[in-house]
Structure formats: structure tokens, C-alpha cells
Short mmCIF file of N, CA, C and O in Angstrom, two decimals:
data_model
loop_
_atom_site.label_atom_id
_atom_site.label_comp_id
_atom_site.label_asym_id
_atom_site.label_seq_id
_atom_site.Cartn_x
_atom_site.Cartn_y
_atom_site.Cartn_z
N UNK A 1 18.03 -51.17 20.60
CA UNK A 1 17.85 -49.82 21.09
C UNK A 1 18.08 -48.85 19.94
O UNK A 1 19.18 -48.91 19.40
N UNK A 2 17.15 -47.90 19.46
CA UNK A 2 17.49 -46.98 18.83
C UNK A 2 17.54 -46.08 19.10
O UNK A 2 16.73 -45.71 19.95
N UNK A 3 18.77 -44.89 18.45
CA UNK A 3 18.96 -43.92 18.70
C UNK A 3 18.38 -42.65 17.53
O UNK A 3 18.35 -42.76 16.31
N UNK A 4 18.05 -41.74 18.16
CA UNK A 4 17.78 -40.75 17.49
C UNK A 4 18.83 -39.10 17.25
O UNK A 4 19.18 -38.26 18.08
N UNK A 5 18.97 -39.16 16.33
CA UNK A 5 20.28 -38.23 16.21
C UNK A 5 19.69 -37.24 15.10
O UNK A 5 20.25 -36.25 14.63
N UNK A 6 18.89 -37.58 14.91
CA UNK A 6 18.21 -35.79 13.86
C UNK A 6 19.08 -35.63 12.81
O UNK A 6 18.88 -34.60 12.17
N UNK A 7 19.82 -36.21 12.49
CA UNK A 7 20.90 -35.64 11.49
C UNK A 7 20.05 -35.50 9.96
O UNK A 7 20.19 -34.65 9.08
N UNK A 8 19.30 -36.44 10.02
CA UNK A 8 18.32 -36.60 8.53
C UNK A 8 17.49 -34.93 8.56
O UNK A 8 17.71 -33.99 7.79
N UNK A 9 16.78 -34.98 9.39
CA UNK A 9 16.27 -33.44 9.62
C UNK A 9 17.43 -32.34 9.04
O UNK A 9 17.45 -31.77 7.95
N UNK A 10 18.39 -32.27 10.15
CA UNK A 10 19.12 -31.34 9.78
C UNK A 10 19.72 -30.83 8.59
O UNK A 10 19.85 -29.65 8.26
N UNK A 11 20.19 -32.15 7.82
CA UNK A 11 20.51 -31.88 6.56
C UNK A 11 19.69 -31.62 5.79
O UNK A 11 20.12 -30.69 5.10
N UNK A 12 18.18 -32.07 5.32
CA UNK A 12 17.18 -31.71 4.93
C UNK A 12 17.04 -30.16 5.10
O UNK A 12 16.61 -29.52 4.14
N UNK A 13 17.24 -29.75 5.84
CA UNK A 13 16.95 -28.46 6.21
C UNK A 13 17.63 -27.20 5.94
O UNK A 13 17.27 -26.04 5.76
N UNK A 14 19.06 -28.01 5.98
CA UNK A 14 20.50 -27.33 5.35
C UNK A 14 20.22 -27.32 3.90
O UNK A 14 20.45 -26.26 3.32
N UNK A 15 19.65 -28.53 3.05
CA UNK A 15 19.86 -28.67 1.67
C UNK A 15 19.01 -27.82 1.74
O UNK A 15 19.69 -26.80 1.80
N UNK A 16 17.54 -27.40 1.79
CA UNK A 16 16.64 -26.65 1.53
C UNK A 16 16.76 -25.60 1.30
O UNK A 16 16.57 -25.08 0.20
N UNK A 17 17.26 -24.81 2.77
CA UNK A 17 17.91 -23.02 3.18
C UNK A 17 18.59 -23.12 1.86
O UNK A 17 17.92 -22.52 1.02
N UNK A 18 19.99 -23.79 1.19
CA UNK A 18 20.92 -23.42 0.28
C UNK A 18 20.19 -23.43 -0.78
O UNK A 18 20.36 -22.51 -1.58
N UNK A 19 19.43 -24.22 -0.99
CA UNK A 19 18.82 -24.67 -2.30
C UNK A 19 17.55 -23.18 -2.68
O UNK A 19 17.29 -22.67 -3.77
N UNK A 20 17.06 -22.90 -1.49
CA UNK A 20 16.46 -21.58 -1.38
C UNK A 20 17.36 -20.10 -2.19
O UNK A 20 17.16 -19.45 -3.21
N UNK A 21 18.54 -20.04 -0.93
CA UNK A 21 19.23 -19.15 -1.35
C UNK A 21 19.93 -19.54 -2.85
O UNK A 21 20.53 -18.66 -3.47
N UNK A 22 19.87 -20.33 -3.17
CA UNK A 22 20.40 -20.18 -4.69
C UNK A 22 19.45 -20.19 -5.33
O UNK A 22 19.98 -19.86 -6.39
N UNK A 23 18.58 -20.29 -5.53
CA UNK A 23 17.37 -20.05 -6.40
C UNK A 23 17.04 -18.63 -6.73
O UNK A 23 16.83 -18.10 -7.82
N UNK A 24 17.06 -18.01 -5.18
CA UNK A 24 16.61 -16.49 -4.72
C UNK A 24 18.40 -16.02 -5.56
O UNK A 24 18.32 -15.00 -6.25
N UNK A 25 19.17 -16.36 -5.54
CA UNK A 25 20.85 -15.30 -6.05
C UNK A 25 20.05 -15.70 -7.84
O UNK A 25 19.41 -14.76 -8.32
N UNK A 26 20.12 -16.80 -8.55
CA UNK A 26 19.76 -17.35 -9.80
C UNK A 26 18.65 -16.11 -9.94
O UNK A 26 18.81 -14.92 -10.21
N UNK A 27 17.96 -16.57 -9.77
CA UNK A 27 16.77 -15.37 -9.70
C UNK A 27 16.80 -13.38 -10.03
O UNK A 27 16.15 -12.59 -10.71
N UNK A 28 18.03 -13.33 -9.04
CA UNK A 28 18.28 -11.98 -8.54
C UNK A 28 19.27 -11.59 -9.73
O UNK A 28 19.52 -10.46 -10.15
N UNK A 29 19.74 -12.76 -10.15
CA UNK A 29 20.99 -12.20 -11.35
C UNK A 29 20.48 -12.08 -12.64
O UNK A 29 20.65 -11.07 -13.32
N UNK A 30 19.72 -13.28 -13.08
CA UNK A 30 19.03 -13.36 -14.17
C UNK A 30 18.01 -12.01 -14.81
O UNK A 30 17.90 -11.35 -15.84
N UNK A 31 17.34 -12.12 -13.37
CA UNK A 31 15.99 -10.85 -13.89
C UNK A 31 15.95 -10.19 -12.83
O UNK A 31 15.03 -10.34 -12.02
N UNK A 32 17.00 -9.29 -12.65
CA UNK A 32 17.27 -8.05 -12.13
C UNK A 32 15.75 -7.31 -11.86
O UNK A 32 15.43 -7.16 -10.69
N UNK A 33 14.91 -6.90 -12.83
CA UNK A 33 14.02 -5.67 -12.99
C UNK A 33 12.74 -6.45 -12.51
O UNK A 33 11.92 -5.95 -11.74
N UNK A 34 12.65 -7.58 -12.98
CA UNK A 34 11.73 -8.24 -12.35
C UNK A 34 11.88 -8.18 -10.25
O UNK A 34 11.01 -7.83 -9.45
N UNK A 35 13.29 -8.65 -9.99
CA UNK A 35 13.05 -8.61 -8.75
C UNK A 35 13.08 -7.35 -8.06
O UNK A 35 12.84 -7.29 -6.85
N UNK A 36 13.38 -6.27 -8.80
CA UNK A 36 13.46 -4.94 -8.45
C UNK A 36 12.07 -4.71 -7.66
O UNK A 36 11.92 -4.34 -6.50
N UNK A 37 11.01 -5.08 -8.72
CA UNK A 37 9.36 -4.44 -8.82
C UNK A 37 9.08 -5.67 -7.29
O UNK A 37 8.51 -5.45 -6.22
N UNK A 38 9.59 -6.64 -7.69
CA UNK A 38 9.13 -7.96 -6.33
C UNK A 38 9.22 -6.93 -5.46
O UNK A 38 8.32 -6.34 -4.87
N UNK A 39 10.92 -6.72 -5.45
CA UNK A 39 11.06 -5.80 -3.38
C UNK A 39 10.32 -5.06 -3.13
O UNK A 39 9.85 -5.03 -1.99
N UNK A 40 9.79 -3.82 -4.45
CA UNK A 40 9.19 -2.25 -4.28
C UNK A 40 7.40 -3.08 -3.90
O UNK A 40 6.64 -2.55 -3.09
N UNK A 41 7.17 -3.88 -4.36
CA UNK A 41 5.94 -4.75 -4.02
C UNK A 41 5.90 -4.77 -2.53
O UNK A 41 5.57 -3.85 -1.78
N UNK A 42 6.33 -6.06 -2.21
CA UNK A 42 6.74 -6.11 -0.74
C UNK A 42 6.84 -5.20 0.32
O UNK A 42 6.26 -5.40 1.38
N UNK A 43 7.90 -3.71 0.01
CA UNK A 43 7.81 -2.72 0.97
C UNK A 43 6.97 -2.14 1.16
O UNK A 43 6.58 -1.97 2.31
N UNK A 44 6.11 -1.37 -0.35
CA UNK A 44 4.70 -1.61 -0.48
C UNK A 44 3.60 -1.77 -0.04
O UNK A 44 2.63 -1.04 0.15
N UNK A 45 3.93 -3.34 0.21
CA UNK A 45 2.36 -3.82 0.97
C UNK A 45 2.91 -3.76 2.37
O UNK A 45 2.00 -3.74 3.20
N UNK A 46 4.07 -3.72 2.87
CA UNK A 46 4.71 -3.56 4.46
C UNK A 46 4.20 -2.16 5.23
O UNK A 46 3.66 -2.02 6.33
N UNK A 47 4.66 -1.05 4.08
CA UNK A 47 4.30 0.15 4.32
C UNK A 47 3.03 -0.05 4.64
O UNK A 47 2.72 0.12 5.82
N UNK A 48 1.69 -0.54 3.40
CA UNK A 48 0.32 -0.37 4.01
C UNK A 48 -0.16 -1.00 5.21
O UNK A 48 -0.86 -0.44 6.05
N UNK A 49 0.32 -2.39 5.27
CA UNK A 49 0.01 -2.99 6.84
C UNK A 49 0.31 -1.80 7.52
O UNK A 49 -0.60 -1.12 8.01
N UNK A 50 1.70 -1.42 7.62
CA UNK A 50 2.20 -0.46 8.64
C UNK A 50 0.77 0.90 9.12
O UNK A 50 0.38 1.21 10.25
N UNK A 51 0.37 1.36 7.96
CA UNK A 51 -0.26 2.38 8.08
C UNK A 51 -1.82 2.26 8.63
O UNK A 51 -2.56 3.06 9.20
N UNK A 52 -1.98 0.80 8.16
CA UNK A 52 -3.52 0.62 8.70
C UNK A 52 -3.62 0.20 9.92
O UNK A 52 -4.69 0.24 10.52
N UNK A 53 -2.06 -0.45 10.65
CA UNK A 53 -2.00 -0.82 11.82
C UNK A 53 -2.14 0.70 13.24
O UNK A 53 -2.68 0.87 14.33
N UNK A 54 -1.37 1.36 12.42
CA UNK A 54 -0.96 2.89 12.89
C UNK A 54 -2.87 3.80 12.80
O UNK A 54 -3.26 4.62 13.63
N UNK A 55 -3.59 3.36 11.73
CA UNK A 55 -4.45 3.90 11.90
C UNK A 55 -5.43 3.15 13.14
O UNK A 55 -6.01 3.64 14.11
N UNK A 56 -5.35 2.13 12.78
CA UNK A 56 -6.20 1.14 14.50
C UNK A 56 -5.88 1.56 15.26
O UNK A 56 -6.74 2.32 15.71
N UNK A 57 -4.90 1.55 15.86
CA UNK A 57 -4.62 2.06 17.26
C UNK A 57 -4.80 3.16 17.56
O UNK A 57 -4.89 3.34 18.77
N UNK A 58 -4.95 4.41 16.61
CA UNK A 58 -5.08 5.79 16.64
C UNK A 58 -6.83 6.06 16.82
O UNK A 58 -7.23 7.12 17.31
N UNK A 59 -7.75 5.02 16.41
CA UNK A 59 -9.05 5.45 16.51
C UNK A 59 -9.36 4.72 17.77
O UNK A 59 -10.02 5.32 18.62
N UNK A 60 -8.83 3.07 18.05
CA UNK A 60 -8.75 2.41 19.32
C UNK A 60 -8.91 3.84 20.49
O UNK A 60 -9.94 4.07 21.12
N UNK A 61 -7.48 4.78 20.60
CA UNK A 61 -7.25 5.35 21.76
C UNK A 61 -7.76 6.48 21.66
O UNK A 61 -7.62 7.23 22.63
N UNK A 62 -8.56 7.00 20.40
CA UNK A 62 -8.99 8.51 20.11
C UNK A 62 -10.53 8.44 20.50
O UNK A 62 -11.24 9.42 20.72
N UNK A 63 -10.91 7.12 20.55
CA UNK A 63 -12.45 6.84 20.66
C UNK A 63 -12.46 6.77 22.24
O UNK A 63 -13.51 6.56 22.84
#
């Protein structure tokens, strides 16, 4: 009879997340200015989704 207990998953998953977040801190300490421009990127392109989403719906309900 075998049992299944996920534990292989889980830890896999645990090592990953940490192994992530230390890459992303390594990263963040090393080259500061570099990840500066990453975030201002990111909000960036968040902001424009944001605005083109805001414009759809505005011609959607104006039409």
C-alpha cells in the first residue's frame, strides 16, 4: 500500500520560494540602480495597462 504524503512537493516548493527570495535580496543589494529602473519599469507598464483598461470601458459605456 502506498502512501502519499506530498512532502517531496512541498519542500521543492519551499526550496524554490527561498531560493527566489534570495536571489531577488542578492540582486536588490548588489545593483541597487539597476533594480531601481526594474520597479519604475514595472509600475510603468502597470500604470499603462491601468489606463488603457480605464480607457475601454469609458468608450464601451460612452458608445
Amino acid at each position: 500500500m502506498r502512501r502519499r504524503t506530498g512532502l517531496v512537493i512541498v519542500n521543492t516548493k519551499k526550496i524554490l520560494v527561498l531560493t527566489g527570495v534570495a536571489l531577488l535580496v542578492f540582486f536588490l543589494v548588489t545593483q541597487p540602480q539597476a533594480s531601481a529602473g526594474i520597479v519604475t519599469n514595472i509600475i510603468g507598464t502597470i500604470r499603462d495597462a491601468a489606463e488603457a483598461i480605464v480607457t475601454f470601458v469609458s468608450h464601451v459605456f460612452a458608445g
